[in-house]
Amino acid sequence: MKKKDIIFIIGLCIVIGIMYLVYELTQKEKNGEIEVYYHNEVIETIDISKDQTYTFEGDYGVFHLEVKDHQYRAINVECPNHDCEKVGWVKEGSSRSIICAPNDIYVIQPDLESSH
Ligand SMILES: [Zn+2]
């Protein structure tokens, strides 16, 4: 292989790398959204980039959703099993959903299914 060819290939790799980085960065600028469902209907669409705690009224009691650092979790939920709180922090881009069956509330990231 000629030296010229090697330089060309390295240059091509750098260009592809930069293009990939730009693509990744622009993808991340798109704010993730979470949807809160109650009785299988969207009751709230939440911007994951805003740190805030939301309160919802479920069938059993109160359901709190804490959003922080592009992550979210269920806290201080009034339900008998607390399975929803055991899920813990869910990161942006994660396909894990928080389900609180006693309250008939679940929290998902709707963008995931369409982009993957
Ligand atoms: Zn629960």
Tab-separated table of N, CA and C and ligand atoms in Angstrom:
chain	number	residue	atom	x	y	z
A	1	MET	N	0.840	-1.203	0.000
A	1	MET	CA	0.000	0.000	0.000
A	1	MET	C	0.878	1.258	0.000
A	2	LYS	N	0.523	2.184	-0.825
A	2	LYS	CA	1.283	3.434	-0.915
A	2	LYS	C	0.989	4.334	0.284
A	3	LYS	N	1.977	5.158	0.591
A	3	LYS	CA	1.839	6.074	1.721
A	3	LYS	C	0.629	6.997	1.526
A	4	LYS	N	0.452	7.434	0.271
A	4	LYS	CA	-0.667	8.317	-0.080
A	4	LYS	C	-2.023	7.678	0.282
A	5	ASP	N	-2.110	6.378	-0.030
A	5	ASP	CA	-3.356	5.649	0.229
A	5	ASP	C	-3.656	5.585	1.722
A	6	ILE	N	-2.588	5.336	2.504
A	6	ILE	CA	-2.766	5.238	3.950
A	6	ILE	C	-3.266	6.573	4.513
A	7	ILE	N	-2.648	7.652	4.046
A	7	ILE	CA	-3.070	8.993	4.503
A	7	ILE	C	-4.527	9.235	4.132
A	8	PHE	N	-4.896	8.804	2.906
A	8	PHE	CA	-6.274	8.976	2.443
A	8	PHE	C	-7.257	8.208	3.343
A	9	ILE	N	-6.878	6.961	3.669
A	9	ILE	CA	-7.752	6.127	4.511
A	9	ILE	C	-7.890	6.729	5.919
A	10	ILE	N	-6.752	7.184	6.473
A	10	ILE	CA	-6.797	7.804	7.799
A	10	ILE	C	-7.681	9.057	7.766
A	11	GLY	N	-7.500	9.843	6.705
A	11	GLY	CA	-8.309	11.058	6.541
A	11	GLY	C	-9.785	10.742	6.460
A	12	LEU	N	-10.100	9.685	5.733
A	12	LEU	CA	-11.486	9.257	5.577
A	12	LEU	C	-12.079	8.843	6.919
A	13	CYS	N	-11.279	8.117	7.711
A	13	CYS	CA	-11.712	7.672	9.036
A	13	CYS	C	-12.020	8.869	9.934
A	14	ILE	N	-11.152	9.878	9.866
A	14	ILE	CA	-11.354	11.082	10.694
A	14	ILE	C	-12.646	11.782	10.282
A	15	VAL	N	-12.856	11.910	8.970
A	15	VAL	CA	-14.073	12.568	8.466
A	15	VAL	C	-15.319	11.816	8.935
A	16	ILE	N	-15.285	10.479	8.808
A	16	ILE	CA	-16.424	9.665	9.242
A	16	ILE	C	-16.635	9.818	10.751
A	17	GLY	N	-15.520	9.833	11.485
A	17	GLY	CA	-15.582	9.998	12.944
A	17	GLY	C	-16.235	11.309	13.334
A	18	ILE	N	-15.840	12.391	12.656
A	18	ILE	CA	-16.411	13.714	12.942
A	18	ILE	C	-17.905	13.725	12.603
A	19	MET	N	-18.248	13.150	11.452
A	19	MET	CA	-19.650	13.095	11.043
A	19	MET	C	-20.485	12.329	12.069
A	20	TYR	N	-19.907	11.242	12.569
A	20	TYR	CA	-20.594	10.428	13.556
A	20	TYR	C	-20.791	11.211	14.859
A	21	LEU	N	-19.747	11.937	15.272
A	21	LEU	CA	-19.811	12.750	16.492
A	21	LEU	C	-20.885	13.831	16.379
A	22	VAL	N	-20.892	14.527	15.230
A	22	VAL	CA	-21.890	15.574	14.992
A	22	VAL	C	-23.288	14.973	15.065
A	23	TYR	N	-23.450	13.804	14.455
A	23	TYR	CA	-24.734	13.115	14.458
A	23	TYR	C	-25.161	12.781	15.890
A	24	GLU	N	-24.228	12.236	16.672
A	24	GLU	CA	-24.497	11.889	18.067
A	24	GLU	C	-24.908	13.118	18.872
A	25	LEU	N	-24.166	14.215	18.671
A	25	LEU	CA	-24.435	15.438	19.420
A	25	LEU	C	-25.811	16.011	19.084
A	26	THR	N	-26.151	16.018	17.789
A	26	THR	CA	-27.447	16.564	17.405
A	26	THR	C	-28.578	15.668	17.903
A	27	GLN	N	-28.314	14.361	17.956
A	27	GLN	CA	-29.316	13.439	18.475
A	27	GLN	C	-29.599	13.725	19.951
A	28	LYS	N	-28.521	14.011	20.704
A	28	LYS	CA	-28.674	14.241	22.138
A	28	LYS	C	-29.370	15.560	22.446
A	29	GLU	N	-29.274	16.513	21.492
A	29	GLU	CA	-29.939	17.792	21.723
A	29	GLU	C	-31.453	17.634	21.751
A	30	LYS	N	-31.909	16.625	21.067
A	30	LYS	CA	-33.338	16.359	21.051
A	30	LYS	C	-33.763	15.922	22.462
A	31	ASN	N	-34.640	16.688	23.051
A	31	ASN	CA	-35.042	16.380	24.410
A	31	ASN	C	-35.915	15.130	24.480
A	32	GLY	N	-35.551	14.276	25.394
A	32	GLY	CA	-36.324	13.072	25.601
A	32	GLY	C	-37.613	13.391	26.339
A	33	GLU	N	-38.614	12.617	26.046
A	33	GLU	CA	-39.888	12.827	26.729
A	33	GLU	C	-40.321	11.530	27.400
A	34	ILE	N	-41.011	11.696	28.501
A	34	ILE	CA	-41.590	10.540	29.168
A	34	ILE	C	-43.102	10.723	29.180
A	35	GLU	N	-43.783	9.625	29.018
A	35	GLU	CA	-45.239	9.690	29.047
A	35	GLU	C	-45.755	8.952	30.263
A	36	VAL	N	-46.663	9.594	30.966
A	36	VAL	CA	-47.277	8.977	32.141
A	36	VAL	C	-48.686	8.531	31.754
A	37	TYR	N	-48.934	7.251	31.934
A	37	TYR	CA	-50.224	6.675	31.578
A	37	TYR	C	-51.033	6.359	32.835
A	38	TYR	N	-52.301	6.657	32.763
A	38	TYR	CA	-53.230	6.302	33.822
A	38	TYR	C	-54.474	5.759	33.130
A	39	HIS	N	-54.871	4.554	33.490
A	39	HIS	CA	-55.985	3.867	32.809
A	39	HIS	C	-55.733	3.799	31.306
A	40	ASN	N	-54.458	3.507	30.940
A	40	ASN	CA	-54.030	3.371	29.536
A	40	ASN	C	-54.228	4.635	28.701
A	41	GLU	N	-54.252	5.779	29.357
A	41	GLU	CA	-54.327	7.039	28.629
A	41	GLU	C	-53.218	7.955	29.106
A	42	VAL	N	-52.631	8.715	28.183
A	42	VAL	CA	-51.561	9.646	28.556
A	42	VAL	C	-52.170	10.783	29.372
A	43	ILE	N	-51.683	10.925	30.621
A	43	ILE	CA	-52.190	12.027	31.433
A	43	ILE	C	-51.159	13.151	31.533
A	44	GLU	N	-49.893	12.824	31.201
A	44	GLU	CA	-48.855	13.860	31.288
A	44	GLU	C	-47.685	13.481	30.383
A	45	THR	N	-47.178	14.459	29.645
A	45	THR	CA	-45.948	14.284	28.880
A	45	THR	C	-44.895	15.168	29.541
A	46	ILE	N	-43.799	14.538	29.946
A	46	ILE	CA	-42.792	15.240	30.748
A	46	ILE	C	-41.493	15.397	29.977
A	47	ASP	N	-40.906	16.591	30.061
A	47	ASP	CA	-39.602	16.876	29.479
A	47	ASP	C	-38.537	16.360	30.444
A	48	ILE	N	-37.744	15.396	29.982
A	48	ILE	CA	-36.771	14.730	30.856
A	48	ILE	C	-35.600	15.643	31.226
A	49	SER	N	-35.438	16.753	30.506
A	49	SER	CA	-34.308	17.640	30.792
A	49	SER	C	-34.597	18.619	31.932
A	50	LYS	N	-35.839	18.657	32.402
A	50	LYS	CA	-36.183	19.557	33.510
A	50	LYS	C	-36.251	18.781	34.819
A	51	ASP	N	-35.488	19.248	35.797
A	51	ASP	CA	-35.515	18.606	37.109
A	51	ASP	C	-36.764	19.051	37.858
A	52	GLN	N	-37.637	18.109	38.104
A	52	GLN	CA	-38.895	18.444	38.765
A	52	GLN	C	-39.533	17.183	39.327
A	53	THR	N	-40.361	17.362	40.341
A	53	THR	CA	-41.103	16.227	40.876
A	53	THR	C	-42.586	16.419	40.567
A	54	TYR	N	-43.181	15.389	40.011
A	54	TYR	CA	-44.575	15.448	39.602
A	54	TYR	C	-45.430	14.578	40.519
A	55	THR	N	-46.650	14.990	40.719
A	55	THR	CA	-47.570	14.257	41.582
A	55	THR	C	-48.789	13.815	40.769
A	56	PHE	N	-49.115	12.540	40.892
A	56	PHE	CA	-50.284	12.015	40.185
A	56	PHE	C	-51.179	11.270	41.172
A	57	GLU	N	-52.448	11.287	40.888
A	57	GLU	CA	-53.417	10.588	41.714
A	57	GLU	C	-53.795	9.284	41.013
A	58	GLY	N	-53.470	8.178	41.670
A	58	GLY	CA	-53.791	6.883	41.085
A	58	GLY	C	-55.013	6.268	41.732
A	59	ASP	N	-55.280	5.001	41.377
A	59	ASP	CA	-56.439	4.301	41.937
A	59	ASP	C	-56.266	4.002	43.424
A	60	TYR	N	-55.028	3.796	43.829
A	60	TYR	CA	-54.767	3.415	45.215
A	60	TYR	C	-54.395	4.619	46.077
A	61	GLY	N	-53.633	5.539	45.506
A	61	GLY	CA	-53.187	6.711	46.258
A	61	GLY	C	-52.328	7.610	45.404
A	62	VAL	N	-51.438	8.313	46.063
A	62	VAL	CA	-50.622	9.308	45.369
A	62	VAL	C	-49.364	8.656	44.787
A	63	PHE	N	-48.991	9.090	43.596
A	63	PHE	CA	-47.822	8.589	42.888
A	63	PHE	C	-46.933	9.789	42.570
A	64	HIS	N	-45.685	9.752	43.047
A	64	HIS	CA	-44.753	10.840	42.764
A	64	HIS	C	-43.694	10.365	41.775
A	65	LEU	N	-43.378	11.215	40.824
A	65	LEU	CA	-42.332	10.920	39.858
A	65	LEU	C	-41.277	12.018	39.943
A	66	GLU	N	-40.059	11.616	40.281
A	66	GLU	CA	-38.965	12.570	40.390
A	66	GLU	C	-38.121	12.525	39.126
A	67	VAL	N	-37.901	13.683	38.501
A	67	VAL	CA	-37.055	13.787	37.308
A	67	VAL	C	-35.817	14.590	37.690
A	68	LYS	N	-34.648	14.003	37.447
A	68	LYS	CA	-33.401	14.675	37.806
A	68	LYS	C	-32.263	14.160	36.924
A	69	ASP	N	-31.450	15.071	36.388
A	69	ASP	CA	-30.276	14.727	35.580
A	69	ASP	C	-30.604	13.732	34.456
A	70	HIS	N	-31.679	13.977	33.753
A	70	HIS	CA	-32.108	13.116	32.635
A	70	HIS	C	-32.419	11.694	33.087
A	71	GLN	N	-32.836	11.570	34.335
A	71	GLN	CA	-33.258	10.269	34.868
A	71	GLN	C	-34.560	10.479	35.623
A	72	TYR	N	-35.273	9.416	35.874
A	72	TYR	CA	-36.506	9.556	36.650
A	72	TYR	C	-36.765	8.299	37.466
A	73	ARG	N	-37.536	8.484	38.543
A	73	ARG	CA	-37.886	7.352	39.406
A	73	ARG	C	-39.198	7.646	40.124
A	74	ALA	N	-39.817	6.588	40.587
A	74	ALA	CA	-41.036	6.720	41.380
A	74	ALA	C	-40.624	6.819	42.841
A	75	ILE	N	-41.162	7.810	43.546
A	75	ILE	CA	-40.872	7.947	44.974
A	75	ILE	C	-42.146	8.271	45.748
A	76	ASN	N	-42.110	7.931	47.032
A	76	ASN	CA	-43.233	8.205	47.951
A	76	ASN	C	-44.579	7.810	47.340
A	77	VAL	N	-44.641	6.600	46.851
A	77	VAL	CA	-45.867	6.134	46.198
A	77	VAL	C	-46.728	5.376	47.208
A	78	GLU	N	-47.989	5.698	47.174
A	78	GLU	CA	-48.941	4.986	48.019
A	78	GLU	C	-49.447	3.764	47.264
A	79	CYS	N	-48.790	2.631	47.504
A	79	CYS	CA	-49.251	1.386	46.911
A	79	CYS	C	-48.759	0.239	47.805
A	80	PRO	N	-49.419	-0.910	47.787
A	80	PRO	CA	-49.075	-1.979	48.741
A	80	PRO	C	-47.733	-2.670	48.497
A	81	ASN	N	-47.303	-2.805	47.248
A	81	ASN	CA	-46.086	-3.590	46.992
A	81	ASN	C	-44.817	-2.749	46.748
A	82	HIS	N	-44.991	-1.509	46.352
A	82	HIS	CA	-43.877	-0.589	46.058
A	82	HIS	C	-42.940	-1.115	44.968
A	83	ASP	N	-43.465	-1.950	44.095
A	83	ASP	CA	-42.665	-2.464	42.971
A	83	ASP	C	-42.188	-1.324	42.074
A	84	CYS	N	-43.013	-0.311	41.955
A	84	CYS	CA	-42.671	0.828	41.100
A	84	CYS	C	-41.438	1.571	41.635
A	85	GLU	N	-41.341	1.683	42.967
A	85	GLU	CA	-40.203	2.373	43.573
A	85	GLU	C	-38.936	1.512	43.499
A	86	LYS	N	-39.114	0.193	43.507
A	86	LYS	CA	-37.971	-0.723	43.453
A	86	LYS	C	-37.245	-0.665	42.118
A	87	VAL	N	-37.923	-0.192	41.087
A	87	VAL	CA	-37.291	-0.051	39.760
A	87	VAL	C	-36.107	0.913	39.862
A	88	GLY	N	-36.245	1.933	40.707
A	88	GLY	CA	-35.166	2.902	40.905
A	88	GLY	C	-35.069	3.887	39.753
A	89	TRP	N	-33.875	4.443	39.595
A	89	TRP	CA	-33.658	5.450	38.553
A	89	TRP	C	-33.679	4.819	37.167
A	90	VAL	N	-34.405	5.433	36.263
A	90	VAL	CA	-34.427	5.004	34.873
A	90	VAL	C	-33.752	6.107	34.053
A	91	LYS	N	-32.736	5.708	33.302
A	91	LYS	CA	-31.977	6.679	32.515
A	91	LYS	C	-32.690	7.014	31.220
A	92	GLU	N	-32.338	8.205	30.685
A	92	GLU	CA	-32.845	8.596	29.377
A	92	GLU	C	-32.337	7.593	28.345
A	93	GLY	N	-33.226	7.121	27.512
A	93	GLY	CA	-32.841	6.153	26.499
A	93	GLY	C	-33.049	4.709	26.932
A	94	SER	N	-33.379	4.520	28.195
A	94	SER	CA	-33.601	3.167	28.693
A	94	SER	C	-35.002	2.703	28.310
A	95	SER	N	-35.119	1.426	28.008
A	95	SER	CA	-36.429	0.902	27.638
A	95	SER	C	-37.201	0.400	28.861
A	96	ARG	N	-36.590	0.547	30.026
A	96	ARG	CA	-37.236	0.089	31.250
A	96	ARG	C	-38.434	0.995	31.570
A	97	SER	N	-39.519	0.407	31.955
A	97	SER	CA	-40.680	1.215	32.304
A	97	SER	C	-41.024	1.042	33.776
A	98	ILE	N	-41.615	2.076	34.334
A	98	ILE	CA	-42.060	2.028	35.719
A	98	ILE	C	-43.560	1.723	35.695
A	99	ILE	N	-43.919	0.634	36.334
A	99	ILE	CA	-45.325	0.247	36.334
A	99	ILE	C	-45.818	0.153	37.775
A	100	CYS	N	-46.899	0.831	38.050
A	100	CYS	CA	-47.524	0.727	39.361
A	100	CYS	C	-48.926	0.162	39.142
A	101	ALA	N	-49.032	-1.150	39.239
A	101	ALA	CA	-50.300	-1.829	38.973
A	101	ALA	C	-51.427	-1.395	39.927
A	102	PRO	N	-51.174	-1.299	41.243
A	102	PRO	CA	-52.276	-0.911	42.143
A	102	PRO	C	-52.872	0.468	41.816
A	103	ASN	N	-52.031	1.355	41.290
A	103	ASN	CA	-52.520	2.686	40.920
A	103	ASN	C	-52.946	2.775	39.457
A	104	ASP	N	-52.656	1.732	38.694
A	104	ASP	CA	-52.910	1.702	37.255
A	104	ASP	C	-52.181	2.850	36.543
A	105	ILE	N	-50.911	3.056	36.978
A	105	ILE	CA	-50.083	4.104	36.374
A	105	ILE	C	-48.834	3.446	35.816
A	106	TYR	N	-48.415	3.849	34.635
A	106	TYR	CA	-47.114	3.432	34.155
A	106	TYR	C	-46.426	4.550	33.398
A	107	VAL	N	-45.098	4.497	33.417
A	107	VAL	CA	-44.281	5.574	32.866
A	107	VAL	C	-43.336	4.985	31.824
A	108	ILE	N	-43.372	5.519	30.611
A	108	ILE	CA	-42.517	5.017	29.527
A	108	ILE	C	-41.872	6.178	28.767
A	109	GLN	N	-40.868	5.836	27.961
A	109	GLN	CA	-40.254	6.812	27.051
A	109	GLN	C	-40.725	6.471	25.641
A	110	PRO	N	-41.651	7.234	25.107
A	110	PRO	CA	-42.277	6.880	23.821
A	110	PRO	C	-41.353	6.919	22.621
A	111	ASP	N	-40.300	7.742	22.639
A	111	ASP	CA	-39.408	7.890	21.490
A	111	ASP	C	-38.653	6.611	21.153
A	112	LEU	N	-38.453	5.770	22.148
A	112	LEU	CA	-37.588	4.611	21.986
A	112	LEU	C	-38.040	3.657	20.904
A	113	GLU	N	-39.317	3.329	20.891
A	113	GLU	CA	-39.794	2.329	19.957
A	113	GLU	C	-39.638	2.763	18.506
A	114	SER	N	-39.799	4.051	18.237
A	114	SER	CA	-39.719	4.522	16.864
A	114	SER	C	-38.281	4.662	16.361
A	115	SER	N	-37.332	4.937	17.287
A	115	SER	CA	-35.954	5.185	16.871
A	115	SER	C	-35.091	3.936	16.887
A	116	HIS	N	-35.591	2.828	17.411
A	116	HIS	CA	-34.766	1.612	17.456
A	116	HIS	C	-35.425	0.482	16.677
B	1	ZN	ZN	-46.502	1.141	43.063
